[in-house]
CSV table of C-alpha atoms in Angstrom, one decimal:
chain,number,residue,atom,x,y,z
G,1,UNK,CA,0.0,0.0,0.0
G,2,UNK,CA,1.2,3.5,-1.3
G,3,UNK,CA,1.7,6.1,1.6
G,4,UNK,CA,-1.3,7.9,-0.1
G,5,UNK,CA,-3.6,5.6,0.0
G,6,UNK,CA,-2.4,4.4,3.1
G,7,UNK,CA,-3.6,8.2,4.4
G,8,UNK,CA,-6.5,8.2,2.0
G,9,UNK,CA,-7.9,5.1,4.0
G,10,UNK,CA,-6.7,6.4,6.9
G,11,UNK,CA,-8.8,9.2,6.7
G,12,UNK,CA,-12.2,7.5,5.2
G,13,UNK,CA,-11.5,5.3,8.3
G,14,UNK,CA,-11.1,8.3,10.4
G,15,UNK,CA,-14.2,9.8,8.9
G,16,UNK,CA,-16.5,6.9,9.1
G,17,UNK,CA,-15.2,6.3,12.6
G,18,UNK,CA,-16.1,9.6,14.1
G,19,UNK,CA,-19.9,9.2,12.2
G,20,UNK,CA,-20.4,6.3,14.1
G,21,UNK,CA,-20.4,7.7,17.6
G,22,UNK,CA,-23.9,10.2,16.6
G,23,UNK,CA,-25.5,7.6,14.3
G,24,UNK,CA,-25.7,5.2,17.3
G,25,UNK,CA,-26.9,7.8,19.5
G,26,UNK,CA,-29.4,8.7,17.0
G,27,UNK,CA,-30.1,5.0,16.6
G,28,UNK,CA,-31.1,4.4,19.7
G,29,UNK,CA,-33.6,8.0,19.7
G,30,UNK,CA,-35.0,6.7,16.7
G,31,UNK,CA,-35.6,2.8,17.1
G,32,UNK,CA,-34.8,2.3,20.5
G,33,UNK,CA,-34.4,-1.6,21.3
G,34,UNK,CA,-34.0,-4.0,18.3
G,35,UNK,CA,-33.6,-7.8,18.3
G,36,UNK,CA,-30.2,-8.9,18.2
G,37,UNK,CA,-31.1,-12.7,18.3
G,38,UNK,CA,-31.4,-15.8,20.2
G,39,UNK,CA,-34.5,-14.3,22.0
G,40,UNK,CA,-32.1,-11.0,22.8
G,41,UNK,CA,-33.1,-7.0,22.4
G,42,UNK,CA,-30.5,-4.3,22.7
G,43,UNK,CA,-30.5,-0.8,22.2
G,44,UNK,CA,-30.6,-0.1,18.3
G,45,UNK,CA,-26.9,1.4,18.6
G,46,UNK,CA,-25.8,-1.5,19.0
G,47,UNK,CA,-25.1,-2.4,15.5
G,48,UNK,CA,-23.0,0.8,15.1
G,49,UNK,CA,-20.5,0.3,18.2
G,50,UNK,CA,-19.0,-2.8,17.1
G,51,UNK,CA,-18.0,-1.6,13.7
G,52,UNK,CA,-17.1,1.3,15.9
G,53,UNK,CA,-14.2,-0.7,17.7
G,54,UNK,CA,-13.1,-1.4,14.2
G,55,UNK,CA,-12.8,1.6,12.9
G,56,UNK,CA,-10.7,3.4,15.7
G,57,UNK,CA,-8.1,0.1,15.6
G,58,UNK,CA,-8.0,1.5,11.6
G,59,UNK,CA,-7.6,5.1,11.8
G,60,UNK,CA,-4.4,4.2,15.0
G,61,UNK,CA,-2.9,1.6,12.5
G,62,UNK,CA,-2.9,3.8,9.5
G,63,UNK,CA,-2.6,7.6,11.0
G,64,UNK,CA,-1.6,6.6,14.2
G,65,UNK,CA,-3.2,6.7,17.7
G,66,UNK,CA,-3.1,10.6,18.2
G,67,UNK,CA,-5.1,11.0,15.3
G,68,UNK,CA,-7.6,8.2,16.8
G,69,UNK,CA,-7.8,9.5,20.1
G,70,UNK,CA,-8.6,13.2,18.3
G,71,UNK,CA,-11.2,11.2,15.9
G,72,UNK,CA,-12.6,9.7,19.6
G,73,UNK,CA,-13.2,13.5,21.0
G,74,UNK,CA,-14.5,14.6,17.7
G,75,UNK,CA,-17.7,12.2,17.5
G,76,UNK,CA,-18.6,12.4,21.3
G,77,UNK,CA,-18.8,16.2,20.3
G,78,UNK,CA,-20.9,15.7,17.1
G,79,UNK,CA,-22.8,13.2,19.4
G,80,UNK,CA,-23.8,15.7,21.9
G,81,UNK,CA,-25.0,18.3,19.1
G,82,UNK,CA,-27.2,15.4,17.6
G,83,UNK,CA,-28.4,12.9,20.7
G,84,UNK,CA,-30.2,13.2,23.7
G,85,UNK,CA,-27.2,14.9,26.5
G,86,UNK,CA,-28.1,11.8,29.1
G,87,UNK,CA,-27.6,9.3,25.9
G,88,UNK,CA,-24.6,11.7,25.0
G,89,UNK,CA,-22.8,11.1,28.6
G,90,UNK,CA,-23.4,7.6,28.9
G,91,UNK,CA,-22.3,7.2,25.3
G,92,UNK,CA,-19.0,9.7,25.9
G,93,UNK,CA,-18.2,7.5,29.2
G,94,UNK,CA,-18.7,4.1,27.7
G,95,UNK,CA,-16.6,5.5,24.2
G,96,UNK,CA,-14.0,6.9,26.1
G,97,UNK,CA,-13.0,4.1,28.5
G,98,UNK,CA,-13.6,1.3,26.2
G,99,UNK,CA,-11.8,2.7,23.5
G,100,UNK,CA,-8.7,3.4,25.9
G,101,UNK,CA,-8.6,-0.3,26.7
G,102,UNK,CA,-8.9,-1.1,23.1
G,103,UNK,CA,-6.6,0.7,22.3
G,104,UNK,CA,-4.2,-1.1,24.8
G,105,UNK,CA,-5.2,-4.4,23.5
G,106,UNK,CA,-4.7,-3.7,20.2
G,107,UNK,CA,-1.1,-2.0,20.9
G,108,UNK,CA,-0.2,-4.6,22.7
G,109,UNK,CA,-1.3,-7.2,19.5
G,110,UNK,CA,-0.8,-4.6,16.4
G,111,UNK,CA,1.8,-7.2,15.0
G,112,UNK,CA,-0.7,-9.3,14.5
G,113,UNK,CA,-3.5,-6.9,13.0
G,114,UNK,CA,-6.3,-9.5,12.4
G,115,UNK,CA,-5.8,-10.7,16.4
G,116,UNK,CA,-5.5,-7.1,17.7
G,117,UNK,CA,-8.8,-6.2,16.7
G,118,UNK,CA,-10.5,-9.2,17.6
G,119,UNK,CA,-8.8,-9.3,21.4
G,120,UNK,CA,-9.0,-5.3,21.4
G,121,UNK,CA,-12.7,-5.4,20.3
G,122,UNK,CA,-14.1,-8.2,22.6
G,123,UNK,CA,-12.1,-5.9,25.7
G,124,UNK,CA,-14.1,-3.0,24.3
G,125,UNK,CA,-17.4,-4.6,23.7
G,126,UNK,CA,-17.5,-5.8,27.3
G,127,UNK,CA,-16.3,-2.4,28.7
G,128,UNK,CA,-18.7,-0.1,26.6
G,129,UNK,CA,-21.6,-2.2,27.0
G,130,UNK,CA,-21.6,-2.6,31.3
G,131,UNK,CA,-20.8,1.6,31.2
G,132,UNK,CA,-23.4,2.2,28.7
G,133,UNK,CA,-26.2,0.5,30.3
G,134,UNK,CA,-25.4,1.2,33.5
G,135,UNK,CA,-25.6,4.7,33.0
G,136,UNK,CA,-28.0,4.8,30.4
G,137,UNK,CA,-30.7,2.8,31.7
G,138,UNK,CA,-29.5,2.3,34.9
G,139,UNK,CA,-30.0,-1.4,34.2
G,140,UNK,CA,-27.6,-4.5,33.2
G,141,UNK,CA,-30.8,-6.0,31.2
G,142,UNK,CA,-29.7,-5.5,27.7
G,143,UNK,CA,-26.5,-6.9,28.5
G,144,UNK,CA,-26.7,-10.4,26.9
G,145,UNK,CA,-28.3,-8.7,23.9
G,146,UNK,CA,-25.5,-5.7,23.7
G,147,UNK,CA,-22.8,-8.6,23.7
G,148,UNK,CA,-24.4,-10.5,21.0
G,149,UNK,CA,-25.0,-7.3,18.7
G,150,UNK,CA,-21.2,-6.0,19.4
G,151,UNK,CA,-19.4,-9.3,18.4
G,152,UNK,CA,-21.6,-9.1,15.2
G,153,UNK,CA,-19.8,-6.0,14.4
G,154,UNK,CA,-16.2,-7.3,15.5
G,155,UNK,CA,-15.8,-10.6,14.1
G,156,UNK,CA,-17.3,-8.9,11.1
G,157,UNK,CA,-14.7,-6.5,10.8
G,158,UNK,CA,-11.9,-8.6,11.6
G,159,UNK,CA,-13.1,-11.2,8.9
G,160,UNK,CA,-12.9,-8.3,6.6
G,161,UNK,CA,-9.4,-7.3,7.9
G,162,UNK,CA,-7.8,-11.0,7.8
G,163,UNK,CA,-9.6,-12.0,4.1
G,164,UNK,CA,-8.3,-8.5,3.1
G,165,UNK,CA,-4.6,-9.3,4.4
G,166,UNK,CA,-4.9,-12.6,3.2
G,167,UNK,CA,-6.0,-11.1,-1.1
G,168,UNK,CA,-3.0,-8.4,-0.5
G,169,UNK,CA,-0.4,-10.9,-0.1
């Protein structure tokens, strides 16, 4: 990969990343619980935080992890002008701590790109989702369903980054 399309992805990743944060928010306003499967509901954002995860080991791998953390603070802003501020908090909370041990786990792992994001993503799924609900509803009920939902998104989007790996060599 060329340095500028190494950026250019960098910065679609970055982008996309950043979106995610209000779309969930705005998600959840707008659907509010969805089922996720096996007889489990969880809040409609759900779908977006996994591919979330994804995203933000992206943008640190290809621009580096200042420009993720600045991509972090970015769309909990945009997700306090779009969503409801007690959504906004839980969501900024959840976002900020989970994506810091992500981001741990997947520095730790980065050699191994495919396994980073998998390790760093289940880390952050379990964090985001006990913070989120805990402060958002107050309530640990969606949890099964929030699990379920999130590892949707990450094994997604590591199947994409191992098969991707895999065409490139």
């Amino acid at each position: 990969m060329t340095e500028g399309s190494r950026k250019a992805l960098g910065y679609l990743s970055a982008a996309s990343y950043m979106a995610t944060i209000p779309a969930a928010n705005i998600a959840l306003h707008r659907y509010g619980t969805v089922s996720v499967g096996f007889g489990h509901k969880a809040p409609a954002a759900v779908f977006l935080a996994g591919p979330a995860l994804v995203l933000r080991d992206a943008v640190q791998w290809l621009l580096g992890r200042q420009v993720a953390l600045i991509a972090l603070v970015v769309g909990v802003v945009l997700s306090f002008v779009v969503a409801d501020p007690a959504v906004a908090l839980a969501s900024a909370v959840a976002f900020g701590i989970s994506e810091a041990a992500d981001m741990a786990v997947f520095n730790r792992l980065s050699p191994h790109w495919a396994r980073a994001v998998l390790a760093g993503g289940v880390v952050g799924i379990l964090l985001d989702s006990l913070l989120f609900l805990s402060i958002a509803f107050g309530s640990l009920d969606f949890l099964g369903g929030q699990l379920i939902g999130k590892v949707y998104g990450v094994v997604l989007g590591s199947l994409v980054v191992a098969l991707r790996r895999r065409a490139a060599r």
